[in-house]
Short mmCIF file of C-alpha atoms and ligand atoms in Angstrom, two decimals:
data_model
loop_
_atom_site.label_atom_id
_atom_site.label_comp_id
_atom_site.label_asym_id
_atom_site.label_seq_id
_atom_site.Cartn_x
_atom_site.Cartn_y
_atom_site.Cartn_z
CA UNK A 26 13.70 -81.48 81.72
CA UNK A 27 10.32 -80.31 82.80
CA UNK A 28 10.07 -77.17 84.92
CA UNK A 29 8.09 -79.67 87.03
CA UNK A 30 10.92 -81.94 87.20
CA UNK A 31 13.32 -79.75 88.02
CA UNK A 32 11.25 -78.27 90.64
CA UNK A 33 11.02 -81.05 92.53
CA UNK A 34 14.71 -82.24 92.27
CA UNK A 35 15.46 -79.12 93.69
CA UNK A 36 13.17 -79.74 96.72
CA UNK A 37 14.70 -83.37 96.92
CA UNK A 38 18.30 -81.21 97.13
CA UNK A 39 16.92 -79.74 99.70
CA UNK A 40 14.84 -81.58 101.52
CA UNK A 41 17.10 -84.37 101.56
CA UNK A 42 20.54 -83.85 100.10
CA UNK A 43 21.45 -80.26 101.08
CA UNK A 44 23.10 -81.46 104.21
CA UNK A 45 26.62 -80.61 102.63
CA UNK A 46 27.37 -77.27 102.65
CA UNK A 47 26.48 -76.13 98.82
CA UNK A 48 29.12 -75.42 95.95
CA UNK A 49 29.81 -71.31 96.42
CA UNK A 50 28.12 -70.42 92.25
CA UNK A 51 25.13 -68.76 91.63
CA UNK A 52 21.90 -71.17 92.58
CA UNK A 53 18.69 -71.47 90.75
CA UNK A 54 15.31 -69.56 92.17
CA UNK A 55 13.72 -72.78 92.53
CA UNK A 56 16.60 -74.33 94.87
CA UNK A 57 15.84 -71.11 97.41
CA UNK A 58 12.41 -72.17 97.20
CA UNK A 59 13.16 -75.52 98.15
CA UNK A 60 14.98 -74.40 101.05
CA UNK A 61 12.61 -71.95 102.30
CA UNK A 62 9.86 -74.71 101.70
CA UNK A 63 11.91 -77.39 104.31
CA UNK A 64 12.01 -74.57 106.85
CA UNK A 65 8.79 -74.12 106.79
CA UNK A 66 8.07 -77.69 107.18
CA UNK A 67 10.05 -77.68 109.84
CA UNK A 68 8.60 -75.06 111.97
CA UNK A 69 5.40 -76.57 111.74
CA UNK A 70 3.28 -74.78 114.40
CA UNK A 71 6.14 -74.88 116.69
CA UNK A 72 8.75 -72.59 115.59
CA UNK A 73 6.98 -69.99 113.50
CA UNK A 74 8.97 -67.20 115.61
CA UNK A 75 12.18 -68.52 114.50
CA UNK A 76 11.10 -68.42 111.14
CA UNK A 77 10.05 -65.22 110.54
CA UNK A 78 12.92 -63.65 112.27
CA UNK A 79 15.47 -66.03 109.66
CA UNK A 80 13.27 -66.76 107.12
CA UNK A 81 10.54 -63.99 106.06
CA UNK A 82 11.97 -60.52 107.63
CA UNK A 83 15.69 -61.71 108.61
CA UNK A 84 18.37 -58.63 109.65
CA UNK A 85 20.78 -58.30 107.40
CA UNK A 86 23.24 -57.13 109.43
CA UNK A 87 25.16 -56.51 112.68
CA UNK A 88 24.21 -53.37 114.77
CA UNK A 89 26.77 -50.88 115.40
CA UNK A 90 29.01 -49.94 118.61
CA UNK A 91 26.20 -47.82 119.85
CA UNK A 92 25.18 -46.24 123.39
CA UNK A 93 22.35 -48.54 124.25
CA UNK A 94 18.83 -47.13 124.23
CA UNK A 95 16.82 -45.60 126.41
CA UNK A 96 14.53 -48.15 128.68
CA UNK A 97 11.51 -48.78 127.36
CA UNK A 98 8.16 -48.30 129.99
CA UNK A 99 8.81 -51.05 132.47
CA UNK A 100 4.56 -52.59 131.26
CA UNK A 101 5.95 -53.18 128.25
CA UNK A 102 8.36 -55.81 129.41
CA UNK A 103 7.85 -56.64 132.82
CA UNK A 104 6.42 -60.00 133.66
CA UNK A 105 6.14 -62.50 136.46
CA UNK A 106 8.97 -64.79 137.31
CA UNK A 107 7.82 -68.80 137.32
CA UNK A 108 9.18 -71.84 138.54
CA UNK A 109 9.12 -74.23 135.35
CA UNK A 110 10.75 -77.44 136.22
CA UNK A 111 11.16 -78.65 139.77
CA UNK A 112 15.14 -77.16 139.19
CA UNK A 113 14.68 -74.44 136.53
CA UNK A 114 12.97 -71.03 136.97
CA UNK A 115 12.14 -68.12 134.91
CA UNK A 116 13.38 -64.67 135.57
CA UNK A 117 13.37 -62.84 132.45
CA UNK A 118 10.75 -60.41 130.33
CA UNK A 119 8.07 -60.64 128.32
CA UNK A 120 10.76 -60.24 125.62
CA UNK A 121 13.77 -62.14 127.07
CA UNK A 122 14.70 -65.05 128.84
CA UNK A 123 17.09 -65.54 131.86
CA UNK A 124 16.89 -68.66 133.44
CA UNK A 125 17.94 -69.67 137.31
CA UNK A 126 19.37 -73.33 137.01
CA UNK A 127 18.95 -74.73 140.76
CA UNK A 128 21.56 -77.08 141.88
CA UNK A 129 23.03 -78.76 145.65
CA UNK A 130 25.74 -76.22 145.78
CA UNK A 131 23.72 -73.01 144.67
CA UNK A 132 22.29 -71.66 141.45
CA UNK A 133 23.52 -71.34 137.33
CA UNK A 134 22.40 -68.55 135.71
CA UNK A 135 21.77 -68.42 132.29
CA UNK A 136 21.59 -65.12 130.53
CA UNK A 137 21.14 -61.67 132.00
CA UNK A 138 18.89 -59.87 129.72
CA UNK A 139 18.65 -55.81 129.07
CA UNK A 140 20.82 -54.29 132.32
CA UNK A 141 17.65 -51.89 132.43
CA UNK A 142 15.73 -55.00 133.73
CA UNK A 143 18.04 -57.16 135.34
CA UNK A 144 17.66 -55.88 139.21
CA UNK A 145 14.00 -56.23 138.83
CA UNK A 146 13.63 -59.74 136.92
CA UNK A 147 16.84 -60.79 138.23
CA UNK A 148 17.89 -59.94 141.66
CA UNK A 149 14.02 -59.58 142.43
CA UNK A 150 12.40 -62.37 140.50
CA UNK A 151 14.61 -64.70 142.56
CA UNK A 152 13.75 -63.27 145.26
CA UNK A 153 9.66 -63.52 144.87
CA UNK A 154 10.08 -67.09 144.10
CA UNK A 155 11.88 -67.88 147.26
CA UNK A 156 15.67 -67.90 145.66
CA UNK A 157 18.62 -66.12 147.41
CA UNK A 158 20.69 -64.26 144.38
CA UNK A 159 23.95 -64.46 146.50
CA UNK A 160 23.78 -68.05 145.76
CA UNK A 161 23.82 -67.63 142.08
CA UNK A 162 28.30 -69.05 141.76
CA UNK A 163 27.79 -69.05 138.08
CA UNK A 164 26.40 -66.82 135.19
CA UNK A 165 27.12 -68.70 131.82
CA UNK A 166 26.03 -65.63 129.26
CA UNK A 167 25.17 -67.01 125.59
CA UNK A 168 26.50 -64.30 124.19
CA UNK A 169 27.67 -60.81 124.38
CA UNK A 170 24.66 -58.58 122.95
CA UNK A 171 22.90 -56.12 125.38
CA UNK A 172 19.74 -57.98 125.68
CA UNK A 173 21.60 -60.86 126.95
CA UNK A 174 24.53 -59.46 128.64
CA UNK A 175 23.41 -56.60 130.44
CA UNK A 176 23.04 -57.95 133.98
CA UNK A 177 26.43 -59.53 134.05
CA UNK A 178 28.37 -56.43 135.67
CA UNK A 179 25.32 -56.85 138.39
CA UNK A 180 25.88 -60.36 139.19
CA UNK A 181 29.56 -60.03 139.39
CA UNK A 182 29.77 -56.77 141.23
CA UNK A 183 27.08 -57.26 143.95
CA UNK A 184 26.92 -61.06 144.30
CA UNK A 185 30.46 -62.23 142.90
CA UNK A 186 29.07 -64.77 140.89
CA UNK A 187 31.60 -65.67 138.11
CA UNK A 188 30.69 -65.49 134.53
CA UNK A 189 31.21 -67.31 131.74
CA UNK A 190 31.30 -66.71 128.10
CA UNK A 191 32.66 -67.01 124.71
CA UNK A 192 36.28 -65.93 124.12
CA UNK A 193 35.35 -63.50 120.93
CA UNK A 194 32.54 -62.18 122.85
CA UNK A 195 34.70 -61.17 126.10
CA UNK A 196 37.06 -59.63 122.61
CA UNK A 197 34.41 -58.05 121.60
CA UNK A 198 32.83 -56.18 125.61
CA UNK A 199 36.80 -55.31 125.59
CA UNK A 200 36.62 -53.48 122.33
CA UNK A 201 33.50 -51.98 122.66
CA UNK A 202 33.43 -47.86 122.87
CA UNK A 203 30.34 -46.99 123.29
CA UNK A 204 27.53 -49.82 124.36
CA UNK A 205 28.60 -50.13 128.55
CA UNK A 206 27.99 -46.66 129.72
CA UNK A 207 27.71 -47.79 133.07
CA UNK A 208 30.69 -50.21 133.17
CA UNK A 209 31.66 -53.28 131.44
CA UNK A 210 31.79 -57.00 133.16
CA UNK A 211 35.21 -58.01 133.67
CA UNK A 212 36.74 -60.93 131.88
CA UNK A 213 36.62 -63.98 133.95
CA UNK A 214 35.72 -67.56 131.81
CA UNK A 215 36.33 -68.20 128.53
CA UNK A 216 34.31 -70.96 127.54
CA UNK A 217 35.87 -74.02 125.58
CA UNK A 218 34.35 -76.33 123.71
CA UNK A 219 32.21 -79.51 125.66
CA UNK A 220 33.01 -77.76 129.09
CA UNK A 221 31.60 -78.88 131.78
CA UNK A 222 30.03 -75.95 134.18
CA UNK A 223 29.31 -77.99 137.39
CA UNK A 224 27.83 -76.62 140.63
CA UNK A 225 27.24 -79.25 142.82
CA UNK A 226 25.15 -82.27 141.40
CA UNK A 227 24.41 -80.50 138.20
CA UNK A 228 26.40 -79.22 134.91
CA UNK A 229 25.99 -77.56 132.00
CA UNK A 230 27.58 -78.74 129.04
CA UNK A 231 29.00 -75.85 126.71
CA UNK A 232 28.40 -76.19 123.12
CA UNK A 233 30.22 -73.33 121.46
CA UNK A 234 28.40 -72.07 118.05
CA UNK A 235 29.78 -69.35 116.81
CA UNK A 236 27.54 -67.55 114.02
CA UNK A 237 25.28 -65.38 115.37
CA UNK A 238 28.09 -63.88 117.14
CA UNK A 239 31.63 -65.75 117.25
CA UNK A 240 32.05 -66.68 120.76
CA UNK A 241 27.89 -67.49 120.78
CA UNK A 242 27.56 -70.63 123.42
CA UNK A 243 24.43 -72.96 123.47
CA UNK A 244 24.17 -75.01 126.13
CA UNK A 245 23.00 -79.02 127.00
CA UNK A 246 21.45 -79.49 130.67
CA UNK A 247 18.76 -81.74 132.49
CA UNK A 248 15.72 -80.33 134.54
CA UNK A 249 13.10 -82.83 136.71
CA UNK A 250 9.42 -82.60 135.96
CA UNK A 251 7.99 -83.76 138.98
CA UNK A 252 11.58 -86.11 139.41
CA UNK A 253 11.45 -87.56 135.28
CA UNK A 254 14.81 -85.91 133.85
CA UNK A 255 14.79 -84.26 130.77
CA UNK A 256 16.95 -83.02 128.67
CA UNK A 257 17.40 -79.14 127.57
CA UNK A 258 19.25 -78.13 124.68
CA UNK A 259 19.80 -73.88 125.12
CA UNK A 260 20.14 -72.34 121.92
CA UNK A 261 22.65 -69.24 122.33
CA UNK A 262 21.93 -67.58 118.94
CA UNK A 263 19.43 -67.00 116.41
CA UNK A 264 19.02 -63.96 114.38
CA UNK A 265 21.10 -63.15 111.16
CA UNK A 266 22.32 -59.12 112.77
CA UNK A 267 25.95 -60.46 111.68
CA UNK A 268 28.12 -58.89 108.61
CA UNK A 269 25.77 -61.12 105.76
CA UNK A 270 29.05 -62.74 103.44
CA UNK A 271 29.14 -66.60 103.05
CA UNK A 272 31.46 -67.39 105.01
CA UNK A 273 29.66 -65.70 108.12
CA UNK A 274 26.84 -67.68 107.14
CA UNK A 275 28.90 -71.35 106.39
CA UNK A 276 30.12 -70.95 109.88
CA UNK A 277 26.59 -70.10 111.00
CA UNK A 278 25.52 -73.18 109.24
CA UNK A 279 28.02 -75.61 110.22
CA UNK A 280 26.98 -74.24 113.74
CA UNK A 281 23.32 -75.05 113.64
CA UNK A 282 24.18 -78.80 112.46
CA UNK A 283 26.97 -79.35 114.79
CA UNK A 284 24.21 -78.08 117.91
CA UNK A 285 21.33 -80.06 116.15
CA UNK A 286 23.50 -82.85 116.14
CA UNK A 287 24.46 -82.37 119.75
CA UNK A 288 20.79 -82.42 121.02
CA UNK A 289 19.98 -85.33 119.07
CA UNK A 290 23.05 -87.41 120.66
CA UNK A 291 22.08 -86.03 124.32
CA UNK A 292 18.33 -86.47 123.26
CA UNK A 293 17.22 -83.60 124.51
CA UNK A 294 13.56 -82.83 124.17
CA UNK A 295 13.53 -79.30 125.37
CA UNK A 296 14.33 -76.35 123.53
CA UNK A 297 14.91 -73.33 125.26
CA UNK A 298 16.39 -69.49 124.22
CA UNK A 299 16.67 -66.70 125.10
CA UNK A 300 14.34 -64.71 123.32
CA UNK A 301 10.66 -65.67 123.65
CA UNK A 302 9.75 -65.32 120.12
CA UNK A 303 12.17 -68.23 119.48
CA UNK A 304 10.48 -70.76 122.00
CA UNK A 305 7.35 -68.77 122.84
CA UNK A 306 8.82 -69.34 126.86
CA UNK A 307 6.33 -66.38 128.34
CA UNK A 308 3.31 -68.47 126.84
CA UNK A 309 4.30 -72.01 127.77
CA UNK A 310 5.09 -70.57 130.75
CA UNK A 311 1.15 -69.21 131.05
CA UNK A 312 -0.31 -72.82 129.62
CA UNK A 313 1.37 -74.45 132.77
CA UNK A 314 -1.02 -72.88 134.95
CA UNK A 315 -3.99 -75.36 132.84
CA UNK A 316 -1.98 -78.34 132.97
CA UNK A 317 -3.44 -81.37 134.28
CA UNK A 318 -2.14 -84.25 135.97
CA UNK A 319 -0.35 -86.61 133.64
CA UNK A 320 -0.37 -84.08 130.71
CA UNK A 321 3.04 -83.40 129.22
CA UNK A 322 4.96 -80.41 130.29
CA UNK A 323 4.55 -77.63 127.92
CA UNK A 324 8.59 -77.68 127.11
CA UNK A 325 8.82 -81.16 126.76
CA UNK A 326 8.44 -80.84 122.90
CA UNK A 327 10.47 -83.99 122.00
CA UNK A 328 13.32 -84.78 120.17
CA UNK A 329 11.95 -85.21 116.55
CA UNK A 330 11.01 -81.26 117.48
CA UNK A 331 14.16 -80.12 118.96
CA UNK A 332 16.03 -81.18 115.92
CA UNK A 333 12.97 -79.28 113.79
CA UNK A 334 14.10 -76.30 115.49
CA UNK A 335 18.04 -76.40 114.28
CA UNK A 336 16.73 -77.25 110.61
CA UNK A 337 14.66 -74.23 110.22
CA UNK A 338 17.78 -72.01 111.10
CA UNK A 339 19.93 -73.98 109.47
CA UNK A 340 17.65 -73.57 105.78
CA UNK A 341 17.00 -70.45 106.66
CA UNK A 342 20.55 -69.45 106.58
CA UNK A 343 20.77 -71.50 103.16
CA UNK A 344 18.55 -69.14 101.64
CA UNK A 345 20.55 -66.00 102.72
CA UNK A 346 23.04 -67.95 101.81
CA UNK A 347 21.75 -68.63 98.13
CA UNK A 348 20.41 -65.08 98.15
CA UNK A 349 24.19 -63.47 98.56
CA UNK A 350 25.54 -65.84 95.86
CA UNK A 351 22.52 -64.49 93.43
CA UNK A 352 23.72 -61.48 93.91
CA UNK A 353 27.33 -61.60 93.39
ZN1 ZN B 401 22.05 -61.42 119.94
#
């Protein structure tokens, strides 16, 4: 067989057959390459974030039980709070997303960001853009790190909104030592799989997908532009800062399909996280200001790109994957 040949077998694996999860023996180079090649495809000028952060420079592993650090200087995070869709607003950072879901009965929060900047971005954002946080009933939190996690104690403690999350994650606040110097949230939902979270007209449908951490949630919900629904699919998780094995990585993978798959069903043509470099939500958020009658909403990316966004984790993962199998 030529080299050539192989080669682009390889790519056909993965292009278009690697949707199985692959035989755990040592791969070939050229079958990472072909991976790494379909991710790249795949985040196209859309997702390039995502795919340096699991593709070129990935963490290798999770962070410790550590104190958190110290805050950063507030102009290196702080940024204005938008409205984005006629029920969604922004309150997060120039780093990190937290998102006010508006809804008959009150509001949804998703994610709570750094605790260092939730009473600004938070409590105030809301606040600038006309929002009362006492009527925030729900805080759904994708999962338990400190960037997304941190505000939670706030919410619960000063405007008894009740928070939801992953089982493992609430496991994992309750076992913690050392990162909630200032007090932990108390455990109040556990999340199941294809829950509904419903405030008034409006829900949020849980997609559990465990990987980046285990009890990591994504999340399915519609928005109006100007009264057209659309559909968002929330991803929870992203990075690889788990302990790198194969089968942290299998579950990972089976994760990314399973939500991929989800979106597609509900097409959704939104993607939203909670990190910024993932769906560059502080500049989308800027290129709304220069929209023009008519022209599509910055977020409204379409399907065929929402599923994009699932593929380039999910090969991205294949070549850690492949990588740990090399090695072993
Ligand atoms: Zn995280």
């Amino acid at each position: 067989m030529t080299i050539r040949l192989r080669a682009t077998l390889a790519a056909l694996a993965g292009f278009g057959l690697g949707l199985g999860l692959l035989p755990a023996r040592a791969q070939p180079a050229d079958e990472i390459e072909a991976h790494l090649a379909a991710a790249k495809k795949a985040a196209a000028f859309d997702f390039a974030g995502t795919l340096v952060r699991t593709c070129v420079a990935p963490q290798t592993g999770p962070g410790g039980d550590v104190a958190p650090a110290p805050a950063p200087d507030p102009a290196t995070y702080v940024t204005d709070p938008a409205k984005v869709f006629d029920n969604l607003y922004f309150v997060g950072t120039k780093i990190h997303s937290s998102w006010a879901l508006t809804t008959s009965a009150g509001i949804i929060l998703i994610d709570t960001l750094y605790e260092y900047a939730s009473e600004n971005a938070i409590v105030g954002g809301l606040t600038k853009l006309g929002l009362d946080p006492r009527q925030v009933k729900y805080v759904i939190v994708s999962h338990a790190h400190l960037d997304h996690v941190g505000g939670a104690r706030l919410m619960q403690s000063k405007f008894d909104s009740h928070v939801v999350m992953g089982g493992p994650d609430w496991d994992a606040i309750e076992k913690s030592v050392n990162q909630y110097p200032n007090g932990k949230p108390k455990r109040d939902i556990t999340a199941t799989d294809g829950q509904k979270v419903t405030l008034g007209d409006t829900s949020v449908t849980i997609v559990p997908m465990p990987g980046h951490t285990p009890g990591t949630l994504s999340m399915l919900f519609e928005v109006k532009d100007n009264g057209k629904p659309l559909t968002v699919a929330y991803s929870g998780g992203t990075a690889f800062n788990f302990p790198n094995d194969v089968p942290h990585f299998d579950t990972y993978i089976a994760s990314a399909r399973k939500m991929g798959a989800a979106a597609t069903a509900a097409k959704a043509s939104v993607l939203m996280s909670n990190h910024s470099e993932f769906d560059n939500a502080v500049t989308k958020i800027k290129m709304m200001a220069a929209r023009k009658p008519g022209e599509p909403h910055p977020f409204d990316i379409g399907a065929e790109a929402v599923s994009r966004y699932f593929k380039v984790t999910d090969e991205c993962a294949q070549v850690a994957r492949l990588k740990l199998l090399r090695k072993s």
